Amino acid sequence: MIRQKTASHSLELTKRRWAYTFLVVPILFYVVIRFYPTFYAFFLSTTDWDIVSKNKDFIGLENYRNLFSDALFWKTLGNTGKYVAYGLPVSLFLGFVIAYNIDRIRLGEGFFKAVYFIPYITSMVAVAWVWRWLYQPAPIGVFNKILMELELPQQKFLFSQTQAIFSILATTIWADIGFQMIIFLAGIKGISTQYYEAAEIDGAGNWDQLRYVTLPLLKPTIVFLIVTGTIRYLRIFTQVLNMSYQGEGGPLNSTKPLVLYIYDTAFRSFDMGYASAMTVVLFLIILTITLIQLRVMKSEE
Amino acid sequence: MGFHDTFFKEEHMKKKGFATIVLLVLLMAGNAFLFAGGQQDVKSTAGDGEVTEIVYWQYYYETKKDLVDTLIGMFEAENPDIKVVHQTFPYEQYNTKVASSVPSGTGPNVINLFYGWLPTYIDSGYLQPLPQQTFSNERIESEFFPLVSAAKFEGSYYALPTAVRSLALFWNKDLFKEAGLDPEQPPRTVAEMIGFAKKLTKTDRTGNYLQVGMTLELRAQMHQWLREVLLRQMGGAPYSDDNRTVTYANKAGYDAFRFFTNLHLVEKIGMPNFMTDDVTAFKSGTMGMTVDGSFRLGTLDAVSTLNYGVAELPEMNGVKSNFASFWANGITSYTTGKQLEASVKFLEFLTSDTAMAMWLKQVGELPAKKDLAMKDEYRNDPKYGPFIRGLEYAVATKFIDENVQRKVWIDAWDEVVLNGVSVEAAVNQAAKTEQQLLDNYYNK
């Protein structure tokens, strides 16, 4: 007995050793091009480096102190929060509704899947520019032209401090739904039909099946989509850069997300130290949210 | 259930979640270091009778690259003991490229930089002052247009341009004719310009612009027009003589900005973002007049359906003003000995009359030296003439961070137009924000 155990043990060990050997190569790669720059950003955040200077003067936590009194930092952080808080639930809900209904049809399933998925694989820059034109005032912008035809008042969309962020969100959600839908669809298809048969025998209707079978069994899918979606919306950037002129995130910074502010600070104002400090803050936010979500997921297992 | 658990949770949640986080930080903070590879380390081969090699960097712009290649050929023929290595990089990566060359100890001897970036580069010790024996302040100030003083810091010049750019008024002749205006007669005064713009504006019954009279794009060149032209025409000035103090939070500043916002609010001759931007609008023939730089001539000439003319910026209250900008060549601080000698020679060649004359013909940018630019053949050229005449009274704003200094005016516009804030309050806020930027720079 004991002998057998040791033998299988050493076999396991050899197997593991090989696995580790194979893992070393990608780890080296990760260390050099991912972890090193990551930690370097932590270091940079304590300097006043201006991109061309040889010296990276250590200034301690001054960048972080400045963040506290930087109104624009809080504004952009708030905007980023809005993108997540409004964008994610809506795109998840719509993604699920579409997936649920596509799963129920037999004819033209592939067609509908493609229609909803195409926006997701379209270049965000192209999407942003097309929508930017759609939002223009009449007679150029299609949306305002439709409003006019219906004798409704025109809307300012991207030129309004209150509407601009939702206009950009609408574009984002439109492009994002395809991804949510495909993952939901995979989740729904993965649920064994036995559950539904059993539910039907128990007399459960469509609504009850959705409520007590589909949704609970989709929990891992939902958590996965929430985690990746949160990160995606926290990092929103391309849309805003392309939908506001010269990527300023206007009007009056009302659409500027934190990532765009970081980009401006680093690559337009060349204040790498300050930009790194903001990056670190964003990193910590993403990390915290992700850890909380993973914890929630684990505790429900 | 099993499929879900293993696939989604194990694979994606953990790996993708964390990898994405790390990737995010990498993308945002690590960018600068990714470009570090792949540059040549060119060392001097100083010695008797040997060839000294120097490296020249500029951003990639086809006509500029081709011309500099030609110029280098001419220079090397004159100076057989010098070899110039010409390297170009895409504009978007230019600063990161320079930045990554510093820690690795490689990089150019002579470098072409936008004048607005000079504060950052000089501050960090990247450039050395131009040697007085060859480029004395007296010589520079007598030969070049006064606007090159934007490259002068604490009494020394750090860079010199081959060519400069200024602003002019572009007008669409076909639209002028259609509006009953003389297509060969551009406005000479600002009042005339506004009168013309009103005739050129077309709206539908609900007041939507179908065609605008003129550009109001602060995001493009109009912030320069507002700052260096309109403000001065209203009797003000944007900054104190030493550039350390913002000087427009006063009557002249309020007048200028009220005048500018009223072009939209009262005169209704246009709006920002019309057709997304003024270049698109002017190109598509839906904008009567625009203000733009000499660098736009090429873009507009490529539109065969566009029939346009170029004129000096209109004057007001008897004041003419203009804004100029330039890319300038400086010498890096680590260039010494024979390489320094060679670099100085090369810089002299790049700023020679020969180079400037070729630059105007092949790149379309204006000569930086007064005597040359003011030759009749250039001064009276129908396209370049208005820009060159504008250079006589042009100012190159000494930007610390053009991006921020433009944005204060865009925000002031939005405050007034979108939020109904008073012109005074909006201008005061702009001045306060901009002053903070200047303080941060000069009091460092």
mmCIF file of C-alpha atoms in Angstrom, chain A residues 40-245:
data_model
loop_
_atom_site.group_PDB
_atom_site.id
_atom_site.type_symbol
_atom_site.label_atom_id
_atom_site.label_comp_id
_atom_site.label_asym_id
_atom_site.label_seq_id
_atom_site.Cartn_x
_atom_site.Cartn_y
_atom_site.Cartn_z
ATOM 1 C CA TYR A 40 7.560 49.976 -13.076
ATOM 2 C CA ALA A 41 4.327 51.972 -13.201
ATOM 3 C CA PHE A 42 4.185 51.757 -9.411
ATOM 4 C CA PHE A 43 7.684 53.167 -9.269
ATOM 5 C CA LEU A 44 6.957 55.885 -11.841
ATOM 6 C CA SER A 45 3.963 57.023 -9.837
ATOM 7 C CA THR A 46 6.376 58.242 -7.169
ATOM 8 C CA THR A 47 8.401 60.343 -9.596
ATOM 9 C CA ASP A 48 7.903 63.515 -11.604
ATOM 10 C CA TRP A 49 9.173 61.944 -14.835
ATOM 11 C CA ASP A 50 8.209 63.986 -17.921
ATOM 12 C CA ILE A 51 8.967 61.342 -20.598
ATOM 13 C CA VAL A 52 12.152 62.924 -21.984
ATOM 14 C CA SER A 53 14.042 63.632 -18.795
ATOM 15 C CA LYS A 54 16.941 61.385 -17.863
ATOM 16 C CA ASN A 55 16.193 61.816 -14.204
ATOM 17 C CA LYS A 56 13.197 60.311 -12.594
ATOM 18 C CA ASP A 57 13.150 62.373 -9.431
ATOM 19 C CA PHE A 58 11.600 60.627 -6.467
ATOM 20 C CA ILE A 59 8.839 62.785 -5.037
ATOM 21 C CA GLY A 60 7.217 60.281 -2.725
ATOM 22 C CA LEU A 61 3.461 60.359 -2.579
ATOM 23 C CA GLU A 62 3.092 63.877 -3.960
ATOM 24 C CA ASN A 63 1.344 62.660 -7.118
ATOM 25 C CA TYR A 64 -1.193 60.846 -4.964
ATOM 26 C CA ARG A 65 -1.685 63.889 -2.764
ATOM 27 C CA ASN A 66 -2.298 65.992 -5.891
ATOM 28 C CA LEU A 67 -4.891 63.480 -7.053
ATOM 29 C CA PHE A 68 -7.025 64.239 -4.044
ATOM 30 C CA SER A 69 -7.307 67.905 -4.895
ATOM 31 C CA ASP A 70 -7.596 67.359 -8.663
ATOM 32 C CA ALA A 71 -11.227 68.022 -9.513
ATOM 33 C CA LEU A 72 -10.791 66.563 -12.979
ATOM 34 C CA PHE A 73 -9.541 63.272 -11.539
ATOM 35 C CA TRP A 74 -12.682 62.882 -9.435
ATOM 36 C CA LYS A 75 -14.850 63.969 -12.326
ATOM 37 C CA THR A 76 -13.344 61.382 -14.673
ATOM 38 C CA LEU A 77 -13.455 58.717 -11.983
ATOM 39 C CA GLY A 78 -17.153 59.512 -11.556
ATOM 40 C CA ASN A 79 -17.667 59.288 -15.305
ATOM 41 C CA THR A 80 -15.975 55.897 -15.369
ATOM 42 C CA GLY A 81 -18.328 54.815 -12.586
ATOM 43 C CA LYS A 82 -21.278 55.960 -14.685
ATOM 44 C CA TYR A 83 -20.086 53.963 -17.681
ATOM 45 C CA VAL A 84 -20.003 50.814 -15.546
ATOM 46 C CA ALA A 85 -23.165 51.473 -13.572
ATOM 47 C CA TYR A 86 -25.355 52.273 -16.569
ATOM 48 C CA GLY A 87 -23.631 50.405 -19.353
ATOM 49 C CA LEU A 88 -23.080 46.998 -17.835
ATOM 50 C CA PRO A 89 -26.580 46.192 -16.507
ATOM 51 C CA VAL A 90 -28.251 47.364 -19.700
ATOM 52 C CA SER A 91 -25.953 45.412 -21.987
ATOM 53 C CA LEU A 92 -26.234 42.309 -19.797
ATOM 54 C CA PHE A 93 -30.004 42.512 -19.730
ATOM 55 C CA LEU A 94 -30.339 43.062 -23.472
ATOM 56 C CA GLY A 95 -27.708 40.429 -24.212
ATOM 57 C CA PHE A 96 -29.664 37.907 -22.163
ATOM 58 C CA VAL A 97 -33.035 38.790 -23.651
ATOM 59 C CA ILE A 98 -31.651 38.390 -27.150
ATOM 60 C CA ALA A 99 -29.862 35.144 -26.346
ATOM 61 C CA TYR A 100 -32.956 33.733 -24.632
ATOM 62 C CA ASN A 101 -35.114 34.454 -27.630
ATOM 63 C CA ILE A 102 -32.599 33.298 -30.199
ATOM 64 C CA ASP A 103 -32.407 30.016 -28.305
ATOM 65 C CA ARG A 104 -36.139 29.558 -28.708
ATOM 66 C CA ILE A 105 -36.333 30.057 -32.453
ATOM 67 C CA ARG A 106 -35.473 27.398 -34.990
ATOM 68 C CA LEU A 107 -35.524 29.278 -38.266
ATOM 69 C CA GLY A 108 -32.873 31.872 -38.964
ATOM 70 C CA GLU A 109 -30.982 31.345 -35.722
ATOM 71 C CA GLY A 110 -27.633 31.769 -37.449
ATOM 72 C CA PHE A 111 -28.798 34.902 -39.173
ATOM 73 C CA PHE A 112 -29.902 36.577 -35.948
ATOM 74 C CA LYS A 113 -26.739 35.535 -34.173
ATOM 75 C CA ALA A 114 -24.648 37.079 -36.928
ATOM 76 C CA VAL A 115 -26.674 40.287 -36.986
ATOM 77 C CA TYR A 116 -26.235 40.834 -33.275
ATOM 78 C CA PHE A 117 -22.634 39.717 -33.206
ATOM 79 C CA ILE A 118 -21.316 41.774 -36.125
ATOM 80 C CA PRO A 119 -21.165 45.056 -34.185
ATOM 81 C CA TYR A 120 -18.930 43.414 -31.600
ATOM 82 C CA ILE A 121 -16.327 42.398 -34.151
ATOM 83 C CA THR A 122 -16.477 45.719 -35.990
ATOM 84 C CA SER A 123 -13.595 48.057 -35.238
ATOM 85 C CA MET A 124 -14.609 50.371 -32.407
ATOM 86 C CA VAL A 125 -13.043 53.319 -34.184
ATOM 87 C CA ALA A 126 -15.272 52.780 -37.209
ATOM 88 C CA VAL A 127 -18.327 52.267 -35.019
ATOM 89 C CA ALA A 128 -17.594 55.439 -33.066
ATOM 90 C CA TRP A 129 -17.212 57.558 -36.180
ATOM 91 C CA VAL A 130 -20.400 56.273 -37.800
ATOM 92 C CA TRP A 131 -22.371 56.966 -34.642
ATOM 93 C CA ARG A 132 -20.750 60.364 -34.311
ATOM 94 C CA TRP A 133 -22.243 61.252 -37.680
ATOM 95 C CA LEU A 134 -25.597 59.721 -36.745
ATOM 96 C CA TYR A 135 -25.746 62.025 -33.719
ATOM 97 C CA GLN A 136 -25.082 65.242 -35.666
ATOM 98 C CA PRO A 137 -27.736 67.963 -35.799
ATOM 99 C CA ALA A 138 -30.201 67.784 -38.686
ATOM 100 C CA PRO A 139 -30.001 67.675 -41.620
ATOM 101 C CA ILE A 140 -26.743 65.745 -41.350
ATOM 102 C CA GLY A 141 -27.512 63.514 -38.407
ATOM 103 C CA VAL A 142 -29.960 60.704 -39.076
ATOM 104 C CA PHE A 143 -31.362 60.557 -35.545
ATOM 105 C CA ASN A 144 -32.233 64.233 -35.486
ATOM 106 C CA LYS A 145 -33.686 63.972 -38.954
ATOM 107 C CA ILE A 146 -35.982 61.192 -37.792
ATOM 108 C CA LEU A 147 -36.987 63.261 -34.756
ATOM 109 C CA MET A 148 -37.782 66.142 -37.050
ATOM 110 C CA GLU A 149 -39.866 63.977 -39.352
ATOM 111 C CA LEU A 150 -41.845 62.873 -36.311
ATOM 112 C CA GLU A 151 -42.173 66.540 -35.364
ATOM 113 C CA LEU A 152 -40.318 65.921 -32.122
ATOM 114 C CA PRO A 153 -37.769 68.403 -30.769
ATOM 115 C CA GLN A 154 -34.197 67.854 -31.877
ATOM 116 C CA GLN A 155 -31.694 66.612 -29.369
ATOM 117 C CA LYS A 156 -28.129 67.785 -28.838
ATOM 118 C CA PHE A 157 -26.768 64.308 -28.140
ATOM 119 C CA LEU A 158 -22.963 64.573 -28.133
ATOM 120 C CA PHE A 159 -23.029 68.340 -27.687
ATOM 121 C CA SER A 160 -25.012 68.227 -24.470
ATOM 122 C CA GLN A 161 -23.467 67.911 -21.058
ATOM 123 C CA THR A 162 -26.239 65.612 -19.876
ATOM 124 C CA GLN A 163 -26.913 63.547 -23.005
ATOM 125 C CA ALA A 164 -23.397 63.027 -24.293
ATOM 126 C CA ILE A 165 -22.401 60.266 -21.879
ATOM 127 C CA PHE A 166 -25.592 58.329 -22.620
ATOM 128 C CA SER A 167 -25.115 58.815 -26.342
ATOM 129 C CA ILE A 168 -21.677 57.266 -26.076
ATOM 130 C CA LEU A 169 -23.052 54.523 -23.831
ATOM 131 C CA ALA A 170 -25.739 53.669 -26.383
ATOM 132 C CA THR A 171 -23.035 53.133 -28.989
ATOM 133 C CA THR A 172 -20.984 51.057 -26.579
ATOM 134 C CA ILE A 173 -23.901 48.886 -25.535
ATOM 135 C CA TRP A 174 -24.915 48.372 -29.143
ATOM 136 C CA ALA A 175 -21.445 47.073 -29.890
ATOM 137 C CA ASP A 176 -21.219 45.094 -26.660
ATOM 138 C CA ILE A 177 -24.486 43.165 -26.803
ATOM 139 C CA GLY A 178 -23.144 40.696 -29.339
ATOM 140 C CA PHE A 179 -20.507 39.450 -26.941
ATOM 141 C CA GLN A 180 -22.918 39.098 -24.010
ATOM 142 C CA MET A 181 -25.396 37.351 -26.278
ATOM 143 C CA ILE A 182 -22.944 34.766 -27.579
ATOM 144 C CA ILE A 183 -21.713 33.870 -24.102
ATOM 145 C CA PHE A 184 -25.265 33.704 -22.729
ATOM 146 C CA LEU A 185 -26.265 31.542 -25.654
ATOM 147 C CA ALA A 186 -23.410 29.143 -24.979
ATOM 148 C CA GLY A 187 -24.515 29.042 -21.354
ATOM 149 C CA ILE A 188 -28.136 28.393 -22.201
ATOM 150 C CA LYS A 189 -27.271 25.670 -24.687
ATOM 151 C CA GLY A 190 -25.076 24.042 -22.074
ATOM 152 C CA ILE A 191 -27.991 23.476 -19.706
ATOM 153 C CA SER A 192 -29.086 19.879 -19.966
ATOM 154 C CA THR A 193 -32.599 19.426 -21.398
ATOM 155 C CA GLN A 194 -33.288 16.972 -18.554
ATOM 156 C CA TYR A 195 -33.786 19.888 -16.203
ATOM 157 C CA TYR A 196 -36.434 21.345 -18.452
ATOM 158 C CA GLU A 197 -38.130 17.998 -18.949
ATOM 159 C CA ALA A 198 -38.241 17.515 -15.218
ATOM 160 C CA ALA A 199 -39.572 21.030 -14.739
ATOM 161 C CA GLU A 200 -42.257 20.461 -17.331
ATOM 162 C CA ILE A 201 -43.367 17.267 -15.666
ATOM 163 C CA ASP A 202 -43.625 19.239 -12.450
ATOM 164 C CA GLY A 203 -45.900 21.635 -14.317
ATOM 165 C CA ALA A 204 -43.578 24.606 -14.552
ATOM 166 C CA GLY A 205 -44.490 27.147 -17.236
ATOM 167 C CA ASN A 206 -42.092 29.193 -19.341
ATOM 168 C CA TRP A 207 -41.680 31.853 -16.715
ATOM 169 C CA ASP A 208 -41.042 29.363 -13.937
ATOM 170 C CA GLN A 209 -38.530 27.511 -16.080
ATOM 171 C CA LEU A 210 -36.698 30.742 -16.700
ATOM 172 C CA ARG A 211 -36.878 31.755 -13.064
ATOM 173 C CA TYR A 212 -35.990 28.418 -11.428
ATOM 174 C CA VAL A 213 -33.962 26.554 -14.044
ATOM 175 C CA THR A 214 -32.315 28.820 -16.606
ATOM 176 C CA LEU A 215 -31.220 31.737 -14.449
ATOM 177 C CA PRO A 216 -29.818 29.743 -11.502
ATOM 178 C CA LEU A 217 -27.889 27.464 -13.827
ATOM 179 C CA LEU A 218 -26.533 30.489 -15.699
ATOM 180 C CA LYS A 219 -24.980 31.928 -12.573
ATOM 181 C CA PRO A 220 -21.372 31.091 -13.559
ATOM 182 C CA THR A 221 -21.985 32.644 -16.970
ATOM 183 C CA ILE A 222 -23.471 35.744 -15.407
ATOM 184 C CA VAL A 223 -20.610 36.160 -12.971
ATOM 185 C CA PHE A 224 -18.108 35.717 -15.766
ATOM 186 C CA LEU A 225 -19.882 38.360 -17.857
ATOM 187 C CA ILE A 226 -20.102 40.748 -14.934
ATOM 188 C CA VAL A 227 -16.406 40.445 -14.144
ATOM 189 C CA THR A 228 -15.179 40.839 -17.714
ATOM 190 C CA GLY A 229 -17.845 43.449 -18.435
ATOM 191 C CA THR A 230 -16.904 45.533 -15.417
ATOM 192 C CA ILE A 231 -13.300 45.548 -16.490
ATOM 193 C CA ARG A 232 -14.284 46.390 -20.056
ATOM 194 C CA TYR A 233 -16.452 49.307 -19.014
ATOM 195 C CA LEU A 234 -13.868 50.553 -16.535
ATOM 196 C CA ARG A 235 -11.407 50.713 -19.397
ATOM 197 C CA ILE A 236 -13.706 52.525 -21.830
ATOM 198 C CA PHE A 237 -11.576 54.738 -24.035
ATOM 199 C CA THR A 238 -11.742 54.300 -27.811
ATOM 200 C CA GLN A 239 -15.363 55.386 -28.147
ATOM 201 C CA VAL A 240 -14.844 58.578 -26.205
ATOM 202 C CA LEU A 241 -11.602 59.412 -27.941
ATOM 203 C CA ASN A 242 -13.281 59.110 -31.321
ATOM 204 C CA MET A 243 -16.688 60.527 -30.564
ATOM 205 C CA SER A 244 -15.499 63.836 -29.141
ATOM 206 C CA TYR A 245 -13.484 66.159 -31.305
#
